[in-house]
Amino acid sequence: MTKIKNAALHMFKVLWQPFLAIFLGLIVGAIVILIVGHNPITVYITMFQKSFFTLHYLLQSLTRSVPILVCSLAIVASWRAGYINLGVEGQMTVGSFVGTLVAVYMPGPTFVVIIAAVLCGMMAGAAYSLFAAFIYDKFNVSIVISTLMMNYIATYITTYFITFSLRDTSSVYAIQTKEIAMAMRLPRILPGKPFNLGFFIAIALVILLMFVVSKTKFGYESKMTGLNPVFAQYGGVKKTRVMYSTMALSGAIAACAGMLEIFGIKFRFVESMFTSTGYAWTGLMAALISGLHPIGAGFTSIFLAGMQVGGQNIQLSTGIPVQVATLIQSSIILFVSVQLFANWRKKSKLKAAADSKKAGDE
Amino acid sequence: MKHITKIYGNGVLANDDMNLELAESEILAVVGENGAGKSTLMKILYGLEHPTAGEIYIRGEKQVFKNPQDAMKSGIGMVQQNFMLLPPFTVAENIVYGNEPRKSRFLFDRKKAKAEVDELSERYGLGIDSNLVVEDCPVGLQQRCEILKVLYQNADIIIFDEPSAVLTPQEVDSLLDTLRNLAKAGKSIILITHKLNEVMAVSDRCIVMRGGKHIATVKTSETSTKELSAMMVGREIVDAKIPQATPGKTVLEVNDLVKTGEAGKPILKGCSLHVNEGEIVGIAGVSGNGQTELLHTIVGLMQADSGNIVLDGKEIGGLDVRSIRETGCAYVPEDRNTMGCALKATLSETMLMAHQYEEMFNHKGILKHKTAAERFTALLEQYDVKYSTLSQLSGELSGGNLQKLIVAREMSHHAKLLIVSEPTRGVDIGAMEFIHNQILKQRAEGGAILLVSSDLTELLKLSDRIYVMYDGFINGELKRAEAKPENVGILMMGGSADD
Ligand SMILES: Nc1ncnc2c1ncn2[C@@H]1O[C@H](COP(=O)(O)OP(=O)(O)OP(=O)(O)O)[C@@H](O)[C@H]1O
Ligand SMILES: [Mg+2]
């Protein structure tokens, strides 16, 4: 009994912050809707009906949430250890590109090809993020900057390949690879709906990451490195090893995010497919809102995906521009950042200044 | 302060109906065991925490402090234990930071700042060169800089939370002088400390707290250290008899360690020492003479340029921290907040550090949380650490309790070599006695102990042998019978034993 109570209390601790932010964000959204000249209550009812409270739309939201959710896990994995990986987009691009190529071109039994594709994809994503860790380790290039820049490199290199050598020439307009074989696609759960096994794989990843984070030595050491690197080092944690493993894990998860989208929905790699959708950035928001907690990030990702789906649908049915939904989303983020900012402000201004000065010196 | 009660978010009752009065020009000491609620009460007065109930009156007027800025406006200042200074700037710049004198709207008036600071430092007899850059100042001067900062903000009431914990004995003396001068100049002072001789030396009145409650208020002239300590802990403290040491074979041997720091500044200039089984070896020295670097080199946090280190027959120079720890070394660091813990980690996470790779807590990479929780609970109980749950954050413990936790964690390794630096910093006299006994117990079990402490009394009491460090080398070695405060003092200042 007390165990259940404790678990509930724990969940509350994890989730109250995102919930409050969401609530305040909705209020700001309501004001905007009023200004635009609609009734916020009916708009919200439509929005929630068309995102969560009808089976059809619920499945649409859940499907959309898969890449966002997995991206948020990639962020959680790296940021917890204090490594600000902003390159999830690039890692998912490179990883899923390699995965798709293996799936399309490798001969052999389906089952073997799938395994090979997933492994190669994850390794490619991990390698791509490891490169950032490597140049930080050897040449002290900030991970924030290198990972961010490598997003562009990933997009342009993949675009180059699919524009020329690897392009599916059956379509004149679309720049994309060939489709992966029918048998390799993630099975759909209900006939006629795009909702597929990918969602459950994503949930499994949440549980897996939760396990890594809370039960393993690696999770412990990476959390301690994030909280206080000096303390971790003092306790015998090998900092560079934690950094490499953390970044590799993050990159591999990012690759999964891309592959789940391709193997479940798109079935091929399309030019700039992850840049235009912004999954990685929505995932980043989800991870931040939930204080880098895997389960919190899972829920928040689903919610944000629902907001996007609902937003698109209110545009169709009420004529309110999709930007309003984006605006609600942004205000939620804003409220969470205010919360974070307030915590941060508490620490003396001076100390912050001293730290930044020190950081600048390094 | 009237009827102050404070209950923290996690249900801890830190202050229970506390009353406190402070007169002008008075030095009031606040004493009490670890976790008694002293810091909490002061944080409330300084606006860092909000009371659950109770009121604050300044000169008869009721005040509500939302934040330290409010408190400062009412003339209350606090000298923090962790200095909030900007290391690369000069003393003067640091002091005026936030209230800079200006030439025009945007231009900082450096000259005026310096003049004002010099005037202030002269008036209260602080004697500090305002052109010094803070990062080059020893801790004692940095603290004076903090005091000046508070004075610059026109504080009439100045709170000191364990100001002497980080100071050398000489610095403590001048701090006490400063306190007297401030009181003479009309300032009111609240001093929290665990060192009862300081209470006796400077205070006019003394408040004793226990379990968040007010136990007694006494005039300092009408009490004694003995009475105070009895009131604090509720029992008498007896000095433990220290049995004769029976040193065995050598556990740690350090030969000719040389280390050059940034910009070619020599830090260690050829240090050699050894520690045997069943022996406590102390290192005396004014802090900043290479002690910290020496310890960091031994435990693997730093690499020496030359020299070698042998632990339990194995060369450990150049090995990483974990391998050295696994060879048989535990370390209580001098600074509990920056190295000893992560303030945002839970108690169990903090206690697991350096145990996470031990078989007892780790099965093929999976942590055994249950075993850990049982062990940690027992250990915290044994060390009498006041806490509410293992999942609370380390930063929520009182300073002394956190220190006890770190000591408990390192002692529980039962390592062949135990390195302890400032083991009793910030702990109350009861806990100090306990920690000393634990160290002696490890010695009796054949442990080799290397002790660094700026508290000379502690060092002389525990050490069977003492090395004195000065300017990066060992300036002398004394046996227990030879070591007296006087000759250790001479060696600490760079003199020779024959003087
Ligand atoms: N931020 C906090 N959250 C929860 N509990 C806290 C917090 N700060 C202090 N406490 C608890 O309040 C009690 C009093 O703590 P306080 O720091 O005032 O003690 P103290 O008298 O200063 O002790 P010490 O001599 O060890 O510094 C302790 O039990 C401590 O665990
Ligand atoms: Mg305290």
PDB file of C-alpha atoms and ligand atoms in Angstrom, chain B residues 6-15 30-43 49 81 161-162 192-194 209 211-212 336 386-388 392-404 425-428, ligand 1:
ATOM      1  CA  LYS B   6      10.334  26.730  10.329  1.00  0.00           C
ATOM      2  CA  ILE B   7       9.153  23.537   8.719  1.00  0.00           C
ATOM      3  CA  TYR B   8      10.940  22.661   5.475  1.00  0.00           C
ATOM      4  CA  GLY B   9       9.110  21.308   2.457  1.00  0.00           C
ATOM      5  CA  ASN B  10      10.012  17.754   3.399  1.00  0.00           C
ATOM      6  CA  GLY B  11       8.432  18.066   6.821  1.00  0.00           C
ATOM      7  CA  VAL B  12      11.616  18.687   8.804  1.00  0.00           C
ATOM      8  CA  LEU B  13      10.996  20.926  11.796  1.00  0.00           C
ATOM      9  CA  ALA B  14      14.189  22.988  11.815  1.00  0.00           C
ATOM     10  CA  ASN B  15      13.163  25.816  14.152  1.00  0.00           C
ATOM     11  CA  VAL B  30      24.735  30.875  18.650  1.00  0.00           C
ATOM     12  CA  VAL B  31      25.851  27.348  19.406  1.00  0.00           C
ATOM     13  CA  GLY B  32      24.274  23.929  19.149  1.00  0.00           C
ATOM     14  CA  GLU B  33      24.864  20.496  17.714  1.00  0.00           C
ATOM     15  CA  ASN B  34      24.725  19.679  14.016  1.00  0.00           C
ATOM     16  CA  GLY B  35      21.262  20.104  12.617  1.00  0.00           C
ATOM     17  CA  ALA B  36      20.096  22.145  15.602  1.00  0.00           C
ATOM     18  CA  GLY B  37      18.718  24.760  13.224  1.00  0.00           C
ATOM     19  CA  LYS B  38      21.286  27.528  13.588  1.00  0.00           C
ATOM     20  CA  SER B  39      21.876  28.117   9.897  1.00  0.00           C
ATOM     21  CA  THR B  40      18.171  27.923   9.226  1.00  0.00           C
ATOM     22  CA  LEU B  41      17.409  30.602  11.785  1.00  0.00           C
ATOM     23  CA  MET B  42      20.019  32.881  10.245  1.00  0.00           C
ATOM     24  CA  LYS B  43      18.794  32.224   6.731  1.00  0.00           C
ATOM     25  CA  GLU B  49      14.282  31.213   3.864  1.00  0.00           C
ATOM     26  CA  GLN B  81      30.567  30.403   4.216  1.00  0.00           C
ATOM     27  CA  ASP B 161      27.928  31.356   9.849  1.00  0.00           C
ATOM     28  CA  GLU B 162      30.933  29.284  10.945  1.00  0.00           C
ATOM     29  CA  ILE B 192      27.614  30.769  14.704  1.00  0.00           C
ATOM     30  CA  THR B 193      30.451  28.487  15.617  1.00  0.00           C
ATOM     31  CA  HIS B 194      31.333  25.068  16.946  1.00  0.00           C
ATOM     32  CA  MET B 209      20.005  25.536  20.537  1.00  0.00           C
ATOM     33  CA  GLY B 211      16.566  20.190  18.056  1.00  0.00           C
ATOM     34  CA  GLY B 212      15.372  23.536  16.707  1.00  0.00           C
ATOM     35  CA  ARG B 336      32.744  18.755   1.161  1.00  0.00           C
ATOM     36  CA  LYS B 386      20.266  13.613  11.141  1.00  0.00           C
ATOM     37  CA  TYR B 387      18.322  13.086   7.923  1.00  0.00           C
ATOM     38  CA  SER B 388      14.778  12.303   6.894  1.00  0.00           C
ATOM     39  CA  GLN B 392      16.401  13.551   0.060  1.00  0.00           C
ATOM     40  CA  LEU B 393      19.089  15.743  -1.481  1.00  0.00           C
ATOM     41  CA  SER B 394      22.514  16.136   0.078  1.00  0.00           C
ATOM     42  CA  GLY B 395      22.172  19.905  -0.072  1.00  0.00           C
ATOM     43  CA  GLU B 396      19.298  19.673   2.399  1.00  0.00           C
ATOM     44  CA  LEU B 397      21.464  18.310   5.179  1.00  0.00           C
ATOM     45  CA  SER B 398      23.002  20.681   7.682  1.00  0.00           C
ATOM     46  CA  GLY B 399      26.700  21.286   7.066  1.00  0.00           C
ATOM     47  CA  GLY B 400      27.927  19.125   9.927  1.00  0.00           C
ATOM     48  CA  ASN B 401      25.628  16.248   9.068  1.00  0.00           C
ATOM     49  CA  LEU B 402      26.824  16.238   5.479  1.00  0.00           C
ATOM     50  CA  GLN B 403      30.396  16.131   6.733  1.00  0.00           C
ATOM     51  CA  LYS B 404      29.571  13.149   8.933  1.00  0.00           C
ATOM     52  CA  ARG B 425      35.292  20.800   9.696  1.00  0.00           C
ATOM     53  CA  GLY B 426      31.892  22.114  10.733  1.00  0.00           C
ATOM     54  CA  VAL B 427      30.919  19.244  13.032  1.00  0.00           C
ATOM     55  CA  ASP B 428      29.874  19.773  16.626  1.00  0.00           C
TER      56      ASP B 428
HETATM   57  N1  LIG C   1      16.780  23.079   2.328  1.00  0.00           N
HETATM   58  C1  LIG C   1      16.413  22.200   3.274  1.00  0.00           C
HETATM   59  N2  LIG C   1      15.425  21.325   3.021  1.00  0.00           N
HETATM   60  C2  LIG C   1      15.042  20.430   3.965  1.00  0.00           C
HETATM   61  N3  LIG C   1      15.576  20.320   5.185  1.00  0.00           N
HETATM   62  C3  LIG C   1      16.572  21.162   5.497  1.00  0.00           C
HETATM   63  C4  LIG C   1      17.048  22.139   4.555  1.00  0.00           C
HETATM   64  N4  LIG C   1      18.050  22.834   5.142  1.00  0.00           N
HETATM   65  C5  LIG C   1      18.200  22.320   6.384  1.00  0.00           C
HETATM   66  N5  LIG C   1      17.307  21.315   6.617  1.00  0.00           N
HETATM   67  C6  LIG C   1      17.168  20.530   7.855  1.00  0.00           C
HETATM   68  O1  LIG C   1      16.912  21.411   8.922  1.00  0.00           O
HETATM   69  C7  LIG C   1      17.617  21.021  10.098  1.00  0.00           C
HETATM   70  C8  LIG C   1      18.451  22.177  10.616  1.00  0.00           C
HETATM   71  O2  LIG C   1      19.477  22.480   9.690  1.00  0.00           O
HETATM   72  P1  LIG C   1      20.511  23.679   9.869  1.00  0.00           P
HETATM   73  O3  LIG C   1      21.304  23.751   8.609  1.00  0.00           O
HETATM   74  O4  LIG C   1      19.798  24.882  10.304  1.00  0.00           O
HETATM   75  O5  LIG C   1      21.431  23.125  11.052  1.00  0.00           O
HETATM   76  P2  LIG C   1      22.681  23.788  11.749  1.00  0.00           P
HETATM   77  O6  LIG C   1      22.294  24.044  13.158  1.00  0.00           O
HETATM   78  O7  LIG C   1      23.187  24.918  10.956  1.00  0.00           O
HETATM   79  O8  LIG C   1      23.716  22.567  11.719  1.00  0.00           O
HETATM   80  P3  LIG C   1      25.302  22.540  11.407  1.00  0.00           P
HETATM   81  O9  LIG C   1      25.981  22.817  12.686  1.00  0.00           O
HETATM   82  O10 LIG C   1      25.542  21.097  11.003  1.00  0.00           O
HETATM   83  O11 LIG C   1      25.587  23.488  10.329  1.00  0.00           O
HETATM   84  C9  LIG C   1      18.445  19.813   9.702  1.00  0.00           C
HETATM   85  O12 LIG C   1      17.773  18.662  10.161  1.00  0.00           O
HETATM   86  C10 LIG C   1      18.459  19.818   8.189  1.00  0.00           C
HETATM   87  O13 LIG C   1      18.456  18.510   7.680  1.00  0.00           O
END
